[in-house]
Tab-separated table of C-alpha atoms and ligand atoms in Angstrom:
chain	number	residue	atom	x	y	z
A	693	UNK	CA	-87.162	80.363	5.427
A	694	UNK	CA	-84.520	83.037	5.186
A	695	UNK	CA	-83.119	82.392	8.660
A	696	UNK	CA	-81.021	85.348	9.764
A	697	UNK	CA	-80.733	86.757	6.278
A	698	UNK	CA	-82.656	89.660	4.742
A	699	UNK	CA	-83.209	87.971	1.403
A	700	UNK	CA	-83.078	84.487	-0.083
A	701	UNK	CA	-80.410	85.723	-2.480
A	702	UNK	CA	-78.195	86.761	0.408
A	703	UNK	CA	-78.764	83.429	2.151
A	704	UNK	CA	-77.978	81.559	-1.056
A	705	UNK	CA	-74.768	83.542	-1.607
A	706	UNK	CA	-73.651	82.661	1.908
A	707	UNK	CA	-74.556	78.993	1.499
A	708	UNK	CA	-71.970	78.605	-1.245
A	709	UNK	CA	-69.067	77.264	0.820
A	710	UNK	CA	-71.365	74.505	2.094
A	711	UNK	CA	-73.070	73.593	-1.185
A	712	UNK	CA	-69.862	73.672	-3.221
A	713	UNK	CA	-68.446	71.361	-0.538
A	714	UNK	CA	-71.486	69.044	-0.768
A	715	UNK	CA	-71.219	68.945	-4.552
A	716	UNK	CA	-67.506	68.164	-4.397
A	717	UNK	CA	-68.054	65.418	-1.839
A	718	UNK	CA	-70.401	63.649	-4.234
A	719	UNK	CA	-67.834	63.521	-7.023
A	720	UNK	CA	-64.399	63.539	-5.409
A	721	UNK	CA	-62.515	60.823	-3.603
A	722	UNK	CA	-60.185	62.775	-1.302
A	723	UNK	CA	-58.071	59.715	-0.481
A	724	UNK	CA	-57.106	59.020	-4.107
A	725	UNK	CA	-57.477	62.693	-5.164
A	726	UNK	CA	-59.570	61.548	-8.086
A	727	UNK	CA	-62.977	62.281	-9.543
A	728	UNK	CA	-65.819	59.835	-9.962
A	729	UNK	CA	-68.892	60.804	-11.961
A	730	UNK	CA	-71.950	58.517	-12.182
A	731	UNK	CA	-71.638	55.501	-14.504
A	732	UNK	CA	-72.380	56.365	-18.118
A	733	UNK	CA	-73.789	53.985	-20.749
A	734	UNK	CA	-71.105	55.229	-23.180
A	735	UNK	CA	-67.459	56.209	-22.934
A	736	UNK	CA	-67.292	59.956	-22.708
A	737	UNK	CA	-63.631	59.814	-23.733
A	738	UNK	CA	-64.770	58.701	-27.197
A	739	UNK	CA	-66.864	61.826	-27.831
A	740	UNK	CA	-66.009	63.473	-31.149
A	741	UNK	CA	-67.353	66.814	-30.010
A	742	UNK	CA	-69.464	68.274	-27.220
A	743	UNK	CA	-72.397	70.646	-27.721
A	744	UNK	CA	-73.566	72.599	-24.669
A	745	UNK	CA	-76.958	74.321	-24.674
A	746	UNK	CA	-78.556	76.398	-21.892
A	747	UNK	CA	-80.116	79.780	-21.064
A	748	UNK	CA	-79.089	82.752	-18.951
A	749	UNK	CA	-76.686	82.050	-16.134
A	750	UNK	CA	-76.618	78.341	-17.009
A	751	UNK	CA	-75.405	79.367	-20.484
A	752	UNK	CA	-72.509	81.244	-18.875
A	753	UNK	CA	-71.615	78.093	-16.945
A	754	UNK	CA	-71.465	76.448	-20.382
A	755	UNK	CA	-69.005	79.097	-21.603
A	756	UNK	CA	-66.694	78.354	-18.670
A	757	UNK	CA	-67.021	74.630	-19.375
A	758	UNK	CA	-66.066	75.154	-23.021
A	759	UNK	CA	-62.842	76.781	-21.919
A	760	UNK	CA	-62.072	74.026	-19.405
A	761	UNK	CA	-62.922	71.115	-21.694
A	762	UNK	CA	-61.042	72.498	-24.691
A	763	UNK	CA	-57.995	73.409	-22.633
A	764	UNK	CA	-57.788	70.519	-20.192
A	765	UNK	CA	-59.425	67.718	-22.157
A	766	UNK	CA	-58.569	68.714	-25.732
A	767	UNK	CA	-62.176	68.198	-26.864
A	768	UNK	CA	-63.850	70.778	-29.126
A	769	UNK	CA	-66.987	72.313	-27.605
A	770	UNK	CA	-69.813	74.372	-29.107
A	771	UNK	CA	-71.954	76.419	-26.738
A	772	UNK	CA	-75.246	78.032	-27.635
A	773	UNK	CA	-78.255	79.654	-26.042
A	774	UNK	CA	-81.219	77.324	-26.290
A	775	UNK	CA	-83.608	79.802	-27.929
A	776	UNK	CA	-81.183	80.218	-30.848
A	777	UNK	CA	-80.060	76.631	-31.087
A	778	UNK	CA	-83.532	75.092	-31.185
A	779	UNK	CA	-84.719	77.124	-34.174
A	780	UNK	CA	-81.447	77.045	-36.088
A	781	UNK	CA	-81.553	73.257	-36.056
A	782	UNK	CA	-77.804	72.954	-36.687
A	783	UNK	CA	-76.236	69.799	-38.098
A	784	UNK	CA	-74.773	67.788	-35.225
A	785	UNK	CA	-71.566	65.736	-35.264
A	786	UNK	CA	-71.506	61.965	-35.546
A	787	UNK	CA	-70.409	60.505	-32.207
A	788	UNK	CA	-71.271	63.768	-30.486
A	789	UNK	CA	-72.475	64.289	-26.960
A	790	UNK	CA	-74.848	67.116	-26.056
A	791	UNK	CA	-75.007	68.626	-22.569
A	792	UNK	CA	-77.977	70.622	-21.279
A	793	UNK	CA	-77.447	72.798	-18.222
A	794	UNK	CA	-80.503	73.903	-16.247
A	795	UNK	CA	-80.967	74.686	-12.583
A	796	UNK	CA	-84.708	74.000	-12.740
A	797	UNK	CA	-84.581	71.283	-15.373
A	798	UNK	CA	-87.782	72.783	-16.787
A	799	UNK	CA	-86.670	75.629	-19.056
A	800	UNK	CA	-88.793	75.295	-22.205
A	801	UNK	CA	-86.173	76.277	-24.776
A	802	UNK	CA	-83.506	74.073	-23.194
A	803	UNK	CA	-85.893	71.108	-23.198
A	804	UNK	CA	-86.771	71.699	-26.866
A	805	UNK	CA	-83.049	71.853	-27.691
A	806	UNK	CA	-82.523	68.538	-25.867
A	807	UNK	CA	-85.265	66.876	-27.904
A	808	UNK	CA	-83.727	68.182	-31.120
A	809	UNK	CA	-80.254	66.887	-30.188
A	810	UNK	CA	-81.768	63.515	-29.355
A	811	UNK	CA	-83.434	63.406	-32.783
A	812	UNK	CA	-79.968	64.033	-34.249
A	813	UNK	CA	-78.533	60.936	-32.569
A	814	UNK	CA	-76.558	62.709	-29.862
A	815	UNK	CA	-75.941	61.120	-26.477
A	816	UNK	CA	-77.776	63.279	-23.948
A	817	UNK	CA	-76.152	64.498	-20.771
A	818	UNK	CA	-77.803	66.975	-18.444
A	819	UNK	CA	-76.708	69.003	-15.457
A	820	UNK	CA	-79.629	69.974	-13.228
A	821	UNK	CA	-80.277	71.059	-9.685
A	822	UNK	CA	-83.742	69.504	-9.588
A	823	UNK	CA	-83.291	65.750	-9.963
A	824	UNK	CA	-86.982	65.050	-10.657
A	825	UNK	CA	-87.240	67.437	-13.586
A	826	UNK	CA	-88.299	66.940	-17.196
A	827	UNK	CA	-84.814	67.591	-18.567
A	828	UNK	CA	-83.351	65.019	-16.158
A	829	UNK	CA	-86.009	62.458	-17.111
A	830	UNK	CA	-85.271	62.759	-20.813
A	831	UNK	CA	-81.466	62.440	-20.493
A	832	UNK	CA	-79.191	59.400	-20.867
A	833	UNK	CA	-77.041	60.593	-17.971
A	834	UNK	CA	-77.927	63.110	-15.280
A	835	UNK	CA	-75.333	65.038	-13.329
A	836	UNK	CA	-76.668	66.838	-10.307
A	837	UNK	CA	-75.658	69.966	-8.465
A	838	UNK	CA	-76.255	69.700	-4.757
A	839	UNK	CA	-77.175	73.358	-4.268
A	840	UNK	CA	-80.493	72.647	-2.519
A	841	UNK	CA	-83.583	74.678	-3.491
A	842	UNK	CA	-82.725	78.048	-5.013
A	843	UNK	CA	-85.491	80.565	-4.308
A	844	UNK	CA	-84.018	83.902	-5.388
A	845	UNK	CA	-84.751	84.609	-9.049
A	846	UNK	CA	-81.129	85.620	-9.524
A	847	UNK	CA	-79.154	82.414	-9.715
A	848	UNK	CA	-76.159	82.256	-7.376
A	849	UNK	CA	-75.412	78.947	-5.688
A	850	UNK	CA	-76.803	77.009	-8.642
A	851	UNK	CA	-74.181	78.647	-10.880
A	852	UNK	CA	-71.158	77.986	-8.670
A	853	UNK	CA	-72.207	74.378	-8.107
A	854	UNK	CA	-72.768	73.963	-11.864
A	855	UNK	CA	-69.186	75.159	-12.343
A	856	UNK	CA	-68.011	72.714	-9.692
A	857	UNK	CA	-69.600	69.759	-11.509
A	858	UNK	CA	-68.442	71.010	-14.911
A	859	UNK	CA	-64.868	71.155	-13.608
A	860	UNK	CA	-65.236	67.502	-12.587
A	861	UNK	CA	-66.681	66.692	-16.014
A	862	UNK	CA	-63.771	68.395	-17.807
A	863	UNK	CA	-61.284	66.366	-15.784
A	864	UNK	CA	-63.218	63.146	-16.432
A	865	UNK	CA	-63.254	63.712	-20.188
A	866	UNK	CA	-59.527	64.523	-20.104
A	867	UNK	CA	-58.754	61.391	-18.141
A	868	UNK	CA	-60.903	59.144	-20.335
A	869	UNK	CA	-59.470	60.444	-23.606
A	870	UNK	CA	-55.916	60.303	-22.307
A	871	UNK	CA	-55.235	64.058	-22.197
A	872	UNK	CA	-54.849	64.323	-18.416
A	873	UNK	CA	-52.588	62.189	-16.249
A	874	UNK	CA	-53.522	60.975	-12.755
A	875	UNK	CA	-51.082	63.597	-11.517
A	876	UNK	CA	-52.839	66.413	-13.375
A	877	UNK	CA	-56.102	65.151	-11.958
A	878	UNK	CA	-54.755	65.121	-8.407
A	879	UNK	CA	-53.542	68.712	-8.849
A	880	UNK	CA	-56.939	69.920	-10.019
A	881	UNK	CA	-58.720	67.995	-7.271
A	882	UNK	CA	-56.442	69.743	-4.792
A	883	UNK	CA	-57.413	73.167	-6.188
A	884	UNK	CA	-61.123	72.281	-6.064
A	885	UNK	CA	-60.951	70.935	-2.534
A	886	UNK	CA	-59.780	74.254	-1.071
A	887	UNK	CA	-62.581	76.215	-2.785
A	888	UNK	CA	-65.145	76.120	0.053
A	889	UNK	CA	-62.614	77.701	2.392
A	890	UNK	CA	-61.597	80.321	-0.175
A	891	UNK	CA	-65.215	81.195	-0.973
A	892	UNK	CA	-65.812	81.677	2.751
A	893	UNK	CA	-62.832	84.055	2.837
A	894	UNK	CA	-64.390	86.212	0.124
A	895	UNK	CA	-67.675	86.334	2.025
A	896	UNK	CA	-65.744	88.101	4.795
A	897	UNK	CA	-65.358	91.075	2.431
A	898	UNK	CA	-69.106	91.688	2.640
A	899	UNK	CA	-68.905	95.077	4.327
A	900	UNK	CA	-66.154	96.285	2.009
A	901	UNK	CA	-68.196	95.260	-1.048
A	902	UNK	CA	-71.306	96.894	0.415
A	903	UNK	CA	-69.404	100.193	0.564
A	904	UNK	CA	-68.229	99.798	-3.033
A	905	UNK	CA	-71.825	99.131	-4.042
A	906	UNK	CA	-72.994	102.477	-2.669
A	907	UNK	CA	-70.751	104.189	-5.238
A	908	UNK	CA	-72.152	102.140	-8.081
A	909	UNK	CA	-75.813	102.479	-7.217
A	910	UNK	CA	-76.079	105.858	-8.982
A	911	UNK	CA	-74.423	104.691	-12.219
A	912	UNK	CA	-76.493	104.494	-15.382
A	913	UNK	CA	-74.217	101.962	-17.055
A	914	UNK	CA	-71.642	99.525	-15.695
A	915	UNK	CA	-69.134	97.512	-17.716
A	916	UNK	CA	-67.579	94.202	-16.702
A	917	UNK	CA	-64.499	92.965	-18.520
A	918	UNK	CA	-62.412	89.796	-18.369
A	919	UNK	CA	-60.451	87.419	-20.566
A	920	UNK	CA	-60.337	83.654	-20.886
A	921	UNK	CA	-62.094	82.084	-17.926
A	922	UNK	CA	-62.796	85.612	-16.646
A	923	UNK	CA	-64.931	86.549	-19.648
A	924	UNK	CA	-67.998	84.448	-18.767
A	925	UNK	CA	-67.732	85.795	-15.223
A	926	UNK	CA	-67.871	89.331	-16.631
A	927	UNK	CA	-71.064	88.325	-18.455
A	928	UNK	CA	-72.489	86.781	-15.296
A	929	UNK	CA	-71.619	89.850	-13.199
A	930	UNK	CA	-73.389	92.112	-15.674
A	931	UNK	CA	-76.483	89.879	-15.839
A	932	UNK	CA	-76.704	89.744	-12.042
A	933	UNK	CA	-76.525	93.531	-11.790
A	934	UNK	CA	-79.124	94.238	-14.482
A	935	UNK	CA	-81.545	91.610	-13.196
A	936	UNK	CA	-81.831	92.850	-9.648
A	937	UNK	CA	-80.720	96.511	-9.668
A	938	UNK	CA	-82.111	97.479	-13.116
A	939	UNK	CA	-78.846	99.242	-13.915
A	940	UNK	CA	-77.750	98.735	-17.496
A	941	UNK	CA	-74.655	96.544	-17.444
A	942	UNK	CA	-72.646	94.720	-20.104
A	943	UNK	CA	-69.930	92.115	-19.919
A	944	UNK	CA	-67.242	92.164	-22.585
A	945	UNK	CA	-64.200	90.151	-23.519
A	946	UNK	CA	-61.524	92.655	-22.483
A	947	UNK	CA	-59.830	92.384	-25.875
A	948	UNK	CA	-63.012	93.582	-27.589
A	949	UNK	CA	-62.990	96.973	-25.841
A	950	UNK	CA	-61.078	98.684	-28.642
A	951	UNK	CA	-63.541	97.327	-31.166
A	952	UNK	CA	-66.343	99.505	-29.899
A	953	UNK	CA	-67.295	99.432	-26.226
A	954	UNK	CA	-64.441	101.703	-25.115
A	955	UNK	CA	-66.407	104.555	-26.699
A	956	UNK	CA	-68.863	104.224	-23.808
A	957	UNK	CA	-66.295	105.097	-21.177
A	958	UNK	CA	-66.425	108.348	-19.275
A	959	UNK	CA	-65.897	109.204	-15.598
A	960	UNK	CA	-69.450	108.132	-14.766
A	961	UNK	CA	-69.076	104.543	-15.983
A	962	UNK	CA	-67.726	102.055	-13.434
A	963	UNK	CA	-65.675	99.231	-14.981
A	964	UNK	CA	-65.382	96.010	-13.049
A	965	UNK	CA	-62.252	94.125	-14.090
A	966	UNK	CA	-62.021	90.374	-13.451
A	967	UNK	CA	-58.275	89.760	-13.357
A	968	UNK	CA	-56.799	86.730	-11.601
A	969	UNK	CA	-53.009	86.726	-12.072
A	970	UNK	CA	-53.045	84.050	-14.770
A	971	UNK	CA	-51.346	83.949	-18.182
A	972	UNK	CA	-53.702	86.628	-19.540
A	973	UNK	CA	-53.248	89.033	-16.629
A	974	UNK	CA	-50.909	91.493	-18.407
A	975	UNK	CA	-53.294	91.778	-21.319
A	976	UNK	CA	-56.271	92.447	-19.077
A	977	UNK	CA	-54.256	95.080	-17.209
A	978	UNK	CA	-53.477	96.931	-20.426
A	979	UNK	CA	-57.212	97.007	-21.248
A	980	UNK	CA	-57.815	98.335	-17.751
A	981	UNK	CA	-55.212	101.087	-18.294
A	982	UNK	CA	-56.869	102.129	-21.537
A	983	UNK	CA	-60.156	102.457	-19.682
A	984	UNK	CA	-58.575	104.328	-16.759
A	985	UNK	CA	-56.840	106.727	-19.168
A	986	UNK	CA	-60.278	107.713	-20.488
A	987	UNK	CA	-61.478	108.544	-17.012
A	988	UNK	CA	-63.219	105.222	-16.282
A	989	UNK	CA	-63.770	104.353	-12.623
A	990	UNK	CA	-61.998	100.999	-12.358
A	991	UNK	CA	-62.875	98.403	-9.728
A	992	UNK	CA	-60.210	95.739	-9.958
A	993	UNK	CA	-60.694	92.170	-8.702
A	994	UNK	CA	-57.460	90.228	-8.340
A	995	UNK	CA	-55.215	88.331	-5.955
A	996	UNK	CA	-52.449	89.887	-3.834
A	997	UNK	CA	-49.863	89.458	-6.573
A	998	UNK	CA	-52.094	91.080	-9.200
A	999	UNK	CA	-53.054	93.960	-6.933
A	1000	UNK	CA	-49.423	94.680	-6.212
A	1001	UNK	CA	-48.676	94.939	-9.943
A	1002	UNK	CA	-51.308	97.580	-10.625
A	1003	UNK	CA	-50.414	99.892	-7.741
A	1004	UNK	CA	-52.964	102.708	-7.522
A	1005	UNK	CA	-54.245	102.573	-11.088
A	1006	UNK	CA	-57.664	101.355	-9.945
A	1007	UNK	CA	-60.080	103.492	-7.976
A	1008	UNK	CA	-61.050	100.474	-5.863
A	1009	UNK	CA	-59.895	96.873	-5.482
A	1010	UNK	CA	-61.148	93.644	-3.968
A	1011	UNK	CA	-58.572	91.034	-3.000
A	1012	UNK	CA	-59.452	87.479	-3.982
A	1013	UNK	CA	-57.459	84.551	-2.571
A	1014	UNK	CA	-54.715	83.251	-4.865
A	1015	UNK	CA	-56.013	80.209	-6.695
A	1016	UNK	CA	-55.043	77.768	-9.451
A	1017	UNK	CA	-56.061	79.230	-12.853
A	1018	UNK	CA	-58.516	76.377	-13.277
A	1019	UNK	CA	-60.568	77.253	-10.191
A	1020	UNK	CA	-60.554	81.046	-10.593
A	1021	UNK	CA	-63.980	81.441	-12.274
A	1022	UNK	CA	-65.707	79.884	-9.275
A	1023	UNK	CA	-64.042	82.286	-6.855
A	1024	UNK	CA	-64.422	85.453	-8.954
A	1025	UNK	CA	-68.161	84.839	-9.233
A	1026	UNK	CA	-68.654	85.484	-5.528
A	1027	UNK	CA	-67.671	89.185	-5.430
A	1028	UNK	CA	-69.766	90.024	-8.510
A	1029	UNK	CA	-72.792	88.379	-6.899
A	1030	UNK	CA	-72.197	90.321	-3.673
A	1031	UNK	CA	-71.761	93.567	-5.550
A	1032	UNK	CA	-75.037	93.146	-7.448
A	1033	UNK	CA	-76.816	92.180	-4.245
A	1034	UNK	CA	-75.653	95.247	-2.324
A	1035	UNK	CA	-76.361	97.634	-5.202
A	1036	UNK	CA	-79.921	96.299	-5.368
A	1037	UNK	CA	-80.401	96.524	-1.602
A	1038	UNK	CA	-79.083	100.079	-1.660
A	1039	UNK	CA	-81.508	100.979	-4.457
A	1040	UNK	CA	-84.352	99.294	-2.626
A	1041	UNK	CA	-85.440	96.987	-5.441
A	1042	UNK	CA	-87.158	93.658	-4.853
A	1043	UNK	CA	-84.018	91.509	-4.715
A	1044	UNK	CA	-85.651	88.080	-4.646
A	1045	UNK	CA	-88.489	88.848	-7.067
A	1046	UNK	CA	-87.183	91.354	-9.600
A	1047	UNK	CA	-89.760	92.932	-11.903
A	1048	UNK	CA	-90.705	91.127	-15.127
A	1049	UNK	CA	-88.785	87.944	-14.261
A	1050	UNK	CA	-89.809	84.412	-13.282
A	1051	UNK	CA	-87.602	81.851	-11.557
A	1052	UNK	CA	-88.269	79.249	-14.161
A	1053	UNK	CA	-89.033	80.094	-17.795
A	1054	UNK	CA	-91.321	77.224	-18.756
A	1055	UNK	CA	-92.894	79.006	-21.704
A	1056	UNK	CA	-90.817	80.305	-24.559
B	1689	LIG	O1	-83.397	76.836	-14.635
B	1689	LIG	P1	-82.409	77.236	-15.689
B	1689	LIG	O2	-80.998	77.095	-15.267
B	1689	LIG	O3	-82.670	76.540	-17.008
B	1689	LIG	O4	-82.667	78.793	-15.925
B	1689	LIG	C1	-81.963	79.484	-16.912
B	1689	LIG	C2	-82.170	80.971	-16.772
B	1689	LIG	O5	-83.532	81.296	-16.860
B	1689	LIG	C3	-81.605	81.523	-15.457
B	1689	LIG	O6	-80.265	81.195	-15.269
B	1689	LIG	C4	-81.756	83.044	-15.406
B	1689	LIG	O7	-80.918	83.650	-16.361
B	1689	LIG	C5	-81.460	83.557	-13.995
B	1689	LIG	N1	-82.494	84.453	-13.571
B	1689	LIG	C6	-80.122	84.251	-13.895
B	1689	LIG	O8	-79.883	84.791	-12.633
């Protein structure tokens, strides 16, 4: 049941410190500060290339993983949505590994993409929340998220636990192919280990985010922007909002604003900016200023250092704990989930069962 919560989605958002912790405990050895994934019948460090295929929120987890694996493990990654991939039938690299991400493990397009990759001689890895699922059964290696059953149609805890496992996968590939040292690994493990506590800290901003949500509930369009690891989180924030509040929302790579989307901005359009103070921070801030100069209502998500830099340029801010660049996408997901949730509650939509949507898309 929902326990003391009003909706499954709310319960699942608040379960995140615990389930991220459970997922980490399955893959991390705190004593040696190292990561241990299940045994694989091949050496993942030998992969020539990785192809990631998924749908919806699981696809966005794939976009974060691409960034991590390219940057921290030096392995080239292609990411695609399953419904495109399966009909394009792309050539696949010799010595390639293909990874399928699916909470349910039953998404029809993702399963069809898996079967295609298998026919192309790829080693098949999957990341699922449901261990006894079709996608898991047809894979060479199964990685599991320990999110527990996710009931709300809008995916929340499945996404952040997918990211948690994908972070561990990126480190494992980097270690096995010689890109990451044991020291690098220990540093990343340290950053991951503090996540449950930091996620819990963000959950304390619930009332503040609820108040922000009241001001967004009347918007017709909402934009989310971010760069680097923040870009997929902008996409995820926008998907969450449109799914459950029915407000039109789009996520953009902040650097793309000038190439079109900035034309949408007027004083009625809230812009949510995902901006951890990482190496791309200054660039994201200048995109934010361009939006603010055109009257956009900016809601700025950053850490104390970032918030100090921008002064009162934003019309609202949410402070996120300072975090290693690597771990930021997991933390910045939490406020965008909470924002979507509160907007939907304020509008009175059916949060757990939004119109036209099913939890698991088992027909194409
Ligand atoms: O079970 P899967 O992870 O394969 O599902 C993929 C998508 O259908 C799913 O993430 C969908 O986009 C969610 N409703 C997003 O909140």
